[in-house]
Amino acid sequence: MGAVVGTLTMQTKTRRPSRDKADDDLEMTMVCHRPEGLDQLEAQTNFSKRELQVLYRGFKNECPSGVVNEETFKQIYSQFFPHGDASTYAHYLFNAFDTAQSGIIKFEDFVTALSILLRGSITEKLQWTFNLYDINRDGYINKEEMTDIVRAIYDMMGKYTYPALKTDAHKQHVDAFFQKMDKNRDGVVTIDEFIYSCQEGILHTQEHCHPCRYPGQIRLGRLPVGLPLRLLPKRQLVQNAACPHY
């Protein structure tokens, strides 16, 4: 879970001659948003009030509107994978942060996820990861969802992977994932199966918690799954902030 440092550039869009009400409402929300009180956020996260103040200062400095939309999130993410296409993986990741499905990531969303990824228990981190993989949010991970995630990772990494990928590599990884995780062989992985299998793996090699970490196959390493940490103060030591299994 290596730290990712990037530059967040808020781009000003030219206003179109006509816009529907939904666009106007979203723009107004973005302009007017104010985060919850520090006392409430302190109670909801593993950060102190002082840490939240510093985090908000950095977030506000990079996001003057107080929120990040999906388009901006994808632009940020693409900077770290110039030889690949990170848009699909960034889409899944954005949805994991945007728990309210509002189309924006607020400071509250940011610090809540960051609290889990940096200071949460193993179970909390695995629950967060399960929700990332559970694309349709039905409480199960099926092979189609895991195939989409693995393909998105391959697209993001581009041709710079080692060892070189075989044409059926994504299928091998998905099959290995389900061989390990799907305990009752019903074709889906529940959150209980996922957590149990990952905790079992942590006691041994930790190979199966991430869909792209299997013996003899490509190891994509510690993939960034969080917001670019330019939003964090530079003096803050951020370890394991990218992949919640490590």
mmCIF file of C-alpha atoms in Angstrom:
data_model
loop_
_atom_site.group_PDB
_atom_site.id
_atom_site.type_symbol
_atom_site.label_atom_id
_atom_site.label_comp_id
_atom_site.label_asym_id
_atom_site.label_seq_id
_atom_site.Cartn_x
_atom_site.Cartn_y
_atom_site.Cartn_z
ATOM 1 C CA MET A 1 0.000 0.000 0.000
ATOM 2 C CA GLY A 2 2.539 2.575 -1.135
ATOM 3 C CA ALA A 3 1.777 6.248 -0.923
ATOM 4 C CA VAL A 4 0.662 7.945 -4.106
ATOM 5 C CA VAL A 5 1.512 11.575 -4.570
ATOM 6 C CA GLY A 6 -0.146 13.511 -7.356
ATOM 7 C CA THR A 7 -1.352 16.884 -8.444
ATOM 8 C CA LEU A 8 -5.019 17.681 -8.288
ATOM 9 C CA THR A 9 -6.013 20.301 -10.808
ATOM 10 C CA MET A 10 -9.522 21.585 -10.685
ATOM 11 C CA GLN A 11 -10.498 22.513 -14.200
ATOM 12 C CA THR A 12 -13.020 25.235 -14.919
ATOM 13 C CA LYS A 13 -15.535 24.171 -17.513
ATOM 14 C CA THR A 14 -17.071 26.517 -20.020
ATOM 15 C CA ARG A 15 -20.758 26.847 -19.271
ATOM 16 C CA ARG A 16 -22.929 25.443 -22.021
ATOM 17 C CA PRO A 17 -25.749 27.564 -23.420
ATOM 18 C CA SER A 18 -28.308 25.251 -21.858
ATOM 19 C CA ARG A 19 -27.993 22.848 -18.940
ATOM 20 C CA ASP A 20 -30.542 20.658 -17.289
ATOM 21 C CA LYS A 21 -31.612 21.159 -13.702
ATOM 22 C CA ALA A 22 -29.621 18.174 -12.435
ATOM 23 C CA ASP A 23 -26.365 19.723 -13.644
ATOM 24 C CA ASP A 24 -27.229 23.040 -12.017
ATOM 25 C CA ASP A 25 -28.143 21.355 -8.734
ATOM 26 C CA LEU A 26 -24.883 19.394 -8.715
ATOM 27 C CA GLU A 27 -22.861 22.517 -9.416
ATOM 28 C CA MET A 28 -24.609 24.365 -6.601
ATOM 29 C CA THR A 29 -23.941 21.454 -4.237
ATOM 30 C CA MET A 30 -20.266 21.481 -5.161
ATOM 31 C CA VAL A 31 -19.928 25.213 -4.640
ATOM 32 C CA CYS A 32 -21.793 25.324 -1.326
ATOM 33 C CA HIS A 33 -20.680 22.119 0.359
ATOM 34 C CA ARG A 34 -19.309 22.387 3.869
ATOM 35 C CA PRO A 35 -18.036 19.364 5.795
ATOM 36 C CA GLU A 36 -19.571 18.016 8.969
ATOM 37 C CA GLY A 37 -18.362 19.303 12.322
ATOM 38 C CA LEU A 38 -14.955 18.140 13.520
ATOM 39 C CA ASP A 39 -16.424 16.589 16.655
ATOM 40 C CA GLN A 40 -18.666 14.377 14.562
ATOM 41 C CA LEU A 41 -15.875 13.375 12.178
ATOM 42 C CA GLU A 42 -13.550 12.689 15.093
ATOM 43 C CA ALA A 43 -16.143 10.315 16.530
ATOM 44 C CA GLN A 44 -16.635 8.594 13.174
ATOM 45 C CA THR A 45 -12.959 8.159 12.232
ATOM 46 C CA ASN A 46 -9.629 7.207 13.763
ATOM 47 C CA PHE A 47 -8.271 10.739 13.366
ATOM 48 C CA SER A 48 -7.900 13.362 16.054
ATOM 49 C CA LYS A 49 -9.451 16.798 15.709
ATOM 50 C CA ARG A 50 -6.039 18.286 14.973
ATOM 51 C CA GLU A 51 -5.362 15.714 12.288
ATOM 52 C CA LEU A 52 -8.742 16.389 10.719
ATOM 53 C CA GLN A 53 -7.998 20.112 10.641
ATOM 54 C CA VAL A 54 -4.726 19.487 8.836
ATOM 55 C CA LEU A 55 -6.352 17.018 6.450
ATOM 56 C CA TYR A 56 -9.152 19.421 5.629
ATOM 57 C CA ARG A 57 -6.689 22.223 4.978
ATOM 58 C CA GLY A 58 -4.908 20.074 2.426
ATOM 59 C CA PHE A 59 -8.136 18.821 0.889
ATOM 60 C CA LYS A 60 -9.585 22.314 0.607
ATOM 61 C CA ASN A 61 -6.356 23.649 -0.870
ATOM 62 C CA GLU A 62 -6.513 21.097 -3.680
ATOM 63 C CA CYS A 63 -10.313 21.022 -3.967
ATOM 64 C CA PRO A 64 -11.599 24.576 -3.501
ATOM 65 C CA SER A 65 -15.179 23.451 -4.127
ATOM 66 C CA GLY A 66 -14.927 20.972 -1.255
ATOM 67 C CA VAL A 67 -15.696 17.949 -3.451
ATOM 68 C CA VAL A 68 -14.175 15.810 -6.213
ATOM 69 C CA ASN A 69 -16.324 14.587 -9.090
ATOM 70 C CA GLU A 70 -15.661 11.426 -11.096
ATOM 71 C CA GLU A 71 -14.230 13.206 -14.118
ATOM 72 C CA THR A 72 -11.619 14.973 -11.983
ATOM 73 C CA PHE A 73 -10.912 11.763 -10.085
ATOM 74 C CA LYS A 74 -10.193 9.924 -13.345
ATOM 75 C CA GLN A 75 -7.930 12.725 -14.553
ATOM 76 C CA ILE A 76 -5.950 12.503 -11.334
ATOM 77 C CA TYR A 77 -5.672 8.767 -11.473
ATOM 78 C CA SER A 78 -4.529 8.661 -15.090
ATOM 79 C CA GLN A 79 -1.413 10.664 -14.169
ATOM 80 C CA PHE A 80 0.002 7.688 -12.292
ATOM 81 C CA PHE A 81 -0.482 5.224 -15.140
ATOM 82 C CA PRO A 82 0.621 7.077 -18.295
ATOM 83 C CA HIS A 83 1.195 3.843 -20.217
ATOM 84 C CA GLY A 84 -2.224 2.384 -19.494
ATOM 85 C CA ASP A 85 -5.888 3.275 -19.258
ATOM 86 C CA ALA A 86 -6.907 3.811 -15.634
ATOM 87 C CA SER A 87 -10.398 5.134 -16.329
ATOM 88 C CA THR A 88 -12.319 1.919 -15.640
ATOM 89 C CA TYR A 89 -10.496 1.090 -12.424
ATOM 90 C CA ALA A 90 -10.826 4.717 -11.319
ATOM 91 C CA HIS A 91 -14.565 4.450 -11.951
ATOM 92 C CA TYR A 92 -14.862 1.439 -9.643
ATOM 93 C CA LEU A 93 -12.673 3.131 -7.078
ATOM 94 C CA PHE A 94 -14.672 6.346 -7.206
ATOM 95 C CA ASN A 95 -17.854 4.388 -6.530
ATOM 96 C CA ALA A 96 -16.220 2.745 -3.509
ATOM 97 C CA PHE A 97 -15.474 6.189 -2.060
ATOM 98 C CA ASP A 98 -18.851 7.600 -3.071
ATOM 99 C CA THR A 99 -20.884 5.440 -0.708
ATOM 100 C CA ALA A 100 -23.926 7.708 -1.017
ATOM 101 C CA GLN A 101 -23.833 7.375 -4.825
ATOM 102 C CA SER A 102 -24.113 11.151 -5.090
ATOM 103 C CA GLY A 103 -21.631 11.541 -7.947
ATOM 104 C CA ILE A 104 -19.124 13.412 -5.781
ATOM 105 C CA ILE A 105 -16.556 12.599 -3.105
ATOM 106 C CA LYS A 106 -16.841 14.946 -0.149
ATOM 107 C CA PHE A 107 -14.261 15.520 2.559
ATOM 108 C CA GLU A 108 -16.301 13.275 4.847
ATOM 109 C CA ASP A 109 -16.098 10.450 2.294
ATOM 110 C CA PHE A 110 -12.376 11.019 1.898
ATOM 111 C CA VAL A 111 -11.458 10.913 5.589
ATOM 112 C CA THR A 112 -13.815 8.026 6.342
ATOM 113 C CA ALA A 113 -12.182 5.832 3.698
ATOM 114 C CA LEU A 114 -8.711 7.070 4.601
ATOM 115 C CA SER A 115 -9.346 6.231 8.244
ATOM 116 C CA ILE A 116 -10.175 2.654 7.280
ATOM 117 C CA LEU A 117 -7.286 2.224 4.842
ATOM 118 C CA LEU A 118 -4.686 3.715 7.170
ATOM 119 C CA ARG A 119 -5.902 2.881 10.658
ATOM 120 C CA GLY A 120 -8.734 0.427 10.379
ATOM 121 C CA SER A 121 -8.628 -3.155 11.568
ATOM 122 C CA ILE A 122 -7.858 -5.950 9.126
ATOM 123 C CA THR A 123 -11.557 -6.803 9.031
ATOM 124 C CA GLU A 124 -12.525 -3.194 8.260
ATOM 125 C CA LYS A 125 -9.984 -3.017 5.452
ATOM 126 C CA LEU A 126 -11.231 -6.277 3.987
ATOM 127 C CA GLN A 127 -14.845 -5.112 4.195
ATOM 128 C CA TRP A 128 -13.891 -1.966 2.301
ATOM 129 C CA THR A 129 -12.092 -4.018 -0.329
ATOM 130 C CA PHE A 130 -15.043 -6.383 -0.691
ATOM 131 C CA ASN A 131 -17.279 -3.396 -1.388
ATOM 132 C CA LEU A 132 -14.841 -2.250 -4.066
ATOM 133 C CA TYR A 133 -15.047 -5.629 -5.812
ATOM 134 C CA ASP A 134 -18.823 -5.942 -5.339
ATOM 135 C CA ILE A 135 -19.547 -3.687 -8.283
ATOM 136 C CA ASN A 136 -23.340 -4.031 -8.307
ATOM 137 C CA ARG A 137 -23.547 -3.880 -4.497
ATOM 138 C CA ASP A 138 -25.685 -6.975 -4.129
ATOM 139 C CA GLY A 139 -23.566 -8.419 -1.319
ATOM 140 C CA TYR A 140 -21.725 -10.965 -3.481
ATOM 141 C CA ILE A 141 -18.694 -11.014 -5.756
ATOM 142 C CA ASN A 142 -19.389 -13.018 -8.897
ATOM 143 C CA LYS A 143 -16.982 -14.040 -11.632
ATOM 144 C CA GLU A 144 -18.164 -11.321 -13.991
ATOM 145 C CA GLU A 145 -17.428 -8.625 -11.417
ATOM 146 C CA MET A 146 -14.006 -10.031 -10.578
ATOM 147 C CA THR A 147 -13.181 -10.388 -14.271
ATOM 148 C CA ASP A 148 -14.102 -6.724 -14.786
ATOM 149 C CA ILE A 149 -11.886 -5.687 -11.853
ATOM 150 C CA VAL A 150 -8.909 -7.736 -13.045
ATOM 151 C CA ARG A 151 -9.254 -6.479 -16.613
ATOM 152 C CA ALA A 152 -9.455 -2.911 -15.326
ATOM 153 C CA ILE A 153 -6.203 -3.476 -13.419
ATOM 154 C CA TYR A 154 -4.516 -4.875 -16.530
ATOM 155 C CA ASP A 155 -5.747 -1.924 -18.598
ATOM 156 C CA MET A 156 -4.458 0.464 -15.955
ATOM 157 C CA MET A 157 -1.004 -1.104 -15.860
ATOM 158 C CA GLY A 158 -0.754 -1.203 -19.638
ATOM 159 C CA LYS A 159 2.084 -3.056 -21.297
ATOM 160 C CA TYR A 160 4.525 -2.382 -18.460
ATOM 161 C CA THR A 161 3.836 -5.502 -16.429
ATOM 162 C CA TYR A 162 6.279 -8.164 -15.413
ATOM 163 C CA PRO A 163 6.312 -10.938 -16.281
ATOM 164 C CA ALA A 164 4.532 -10.366 -19.578
ATOM 165 C CA LEU A 165 0.855 -11.211 -19.469
ATOM 166 C CA LYS A 166 -0.578 -14.203 -21.231
ATOM 167 C CA THR A 167 -3.789 -13.737 -23.166
ATOM 168 C CA ASP A 168 -5.740 -15.794 -20.641
ATOM 169 C CA ALA A 169 -4.034 -14.330 -17.565
ATOM 170 C CA HIS A 170 -7.150 -12.563 -16.310
ATOM 171 C CA LYS A 171 -9.129 -15.829 -16.453
ATOM 172 C CA GLN A 172 -6.388 -17.645 -14.542
ATOM 173 C CA HIS A 173 -6.450 -15.019 -11.821
ATOM 174 C CA VAL A 174 -10.232 -15.057 -11.521
ATOM 175 C CA ASP A 175 -10.301 -18.863 -11.414
ATOM 176 C CA ALA A 176 -7.611 -18.884 -8.724
ATOM 177 C CA PHE A 177 -9.486 -16.247 -6.747
ATOM 178 C CA PHE A 178 -12.682 -18.294 -6.738
ATOM 179 C CA GLN A 179 -10.843 -21.533 -6.050
ATOM 180 C CA LYS A 180 -9.540 -19.932 -2.873
ATOM 181 C CA MET A 181 -12.518 -17.808 -1.854
ATOM 182 C CA ASP A 182 -15.654 -19.661 -2.914
ATOM 183 C CA LYS A 183 -15.772 -22.142 -0.056
ATOM 184 C CA ASN A 184 -19.168 -23.680 -0.821
ATOM 185 C CA ARG A 185 -18.673 -23.645 -4.620
ATOM 186 C CA ASP A 186 -21.909 -21.807 -5.344
ATOM 187 C CA GLY A 187 -20.315 -19.481 -7.907
ATOM 188 C CA VAL A 188 -20.227 -16.350 -5.753
ATOM 189 C CA VAL A 189 -18.080 -15.086 -2.891
ATOM 190 C CA THR A 190 -19.795 -13.696 0.185
ATOM 191 C CA ILE A 191 -18.197 -11.181 2.501
ATOM 192 C CA ASP A 192 -17.780 -13.882 5.154
ATOM 193 C CA GLU A 193 -15.975 -16.141 2.684
ATOM 194 C CA PHE A 194 -13.819 -13.243 1.531
ATOM 195 C CA ILE A 195 -12.783 -12.172 5.024
ATOM 196 C CA TYR A 196 -12.171 -15.724 6.192
ATOM 197 C CA SER A 197 -10.039 -16.578 3.140
ATOM 198 C CA CYS A 198 -8.024 -13.369 3.343
ATOM 199 C CA GLN A 199 -7.371 -13.745 7.053
ATOM 200 C CA GLU A 200 -6.362 -17.328 6.386
ATOM 201 C CA GLY A 201 -4.001 -16.078 3.689
ATOM 202 C CA ILE A 202 -2.547 -13.403 5.968
ATOM 203 C CA LEU A 203 -1.457 -16.139 8.322
ATOM 204 C CA HIS A 204 0.435 -17.763 5.467
ATOM 205 C CA THR A 205 1.524 -15.838 2.381
ATOM 206 C CA GLN A 206 -1.140 -13.122 1.849
ATOM 207 C CA GLU A 207 -1.227 -14.160 -1.786
ATOM 208 C CA HIS A 208 -4.981 -14.436 -2.294
ATOM 209 C CA CYS A 209 -6.373 -11.250 -0.788
ATOM 210 C CA HIS A 210 -5.627 -9.377 -3.969
ATOM 211 C CA PRO A 211 -6.981 -10.850 -7.227
ATOM 212 C CA CYS A 212 -3.698 -10.261 -9.010
ATOM 213 C CA ARG A 213 -1.276 -11.793 -6.532
ATOM 214 C CA TYR A 214 -0.841 -15.471 -7.161
ATOM 215 C CA PRO A 215 2.261 -17.666 -7.182
ATOM 216 C CA GLY A 216 3.733 -17.950 -10.665
ATOM 217 C CA GLN A 217 1.592 -15.141 -12.012
ATOM 218 C CA ILE A 218 1.936 -11.421 -12.399
ATOM 219 C CA ARG A 219 2.336 -9.461 -9.182
ATOM 220 C CA LEU A 220 0.966 -6.012 -9.715
ATOM 221 C CA GLY A 221 2.205 -4.980 -6.310
ATOM 222 C CA ARG A 222 0.619 -2.399 -4.110
ATOM 223 C CA LEU A 223 -2.002 -0.816 -6.253
ATOM 224 C CA PRO A 224 -3.263 2.663 -5.368
ATOM 225 C CA VAL A 225 -6.878 2.480 -4.345
ATOM 226 C CA GLY A 226 -7.139 5.839 -2.587
ATOM 227 C CA LEU A 227 -7.306 9.458 -3.537
ATOM 228 C CA PRO A 228 -3.957 10.911 -4.616
ATOM 229 C CA LEU A 229 -2.226 11.742 -1.396
ATOM 230 C CA ARG A 230 -1.367 15.251 -2.496
ATOM 231 C CA LEU A 231 -4.494 15.864 -0.456
ATOM 232 C CA LEU A 232 -2.517 14.908 2.637
ATOM 233 C CA PRO A 233 0.076 17.074 4.353
ATOM 234 C CA LYS A 234 3.530 16.261 3.003
ATOM 235 C CA ARG A 235 4.954 15.870 6.493
ATOM 236 C CA GLN A 236 2.460 13.170 7.363
ATOM 237 C CA LEU A 237 3.925 9.692 7.026
ATOM 238 C CA VAL A 238 1.529 7.636 4.920
ATOM 239 C CA GLN A 239 2.240 3.947 4.704
ATOM 240 C CA ASN A 240 0.122 1.240 3.134
ATOM 241 C CA ALA A 241 -2.405 3.753 1.852
ATOM 242 C CA ALA A 242 -3.025 2.133 -1.473
ATOM 243 C CA CYS A 243 -3.936 -1.519 -1.110
ATOM 244 C CA PRO A 244 -6.005 -2.354 1.972
ATOM 245 C CA HIS A 245 -4.786 -5.938 2.223
ATOM 246 C CA TYR A 246 -1.238 -5.014 3.273
#
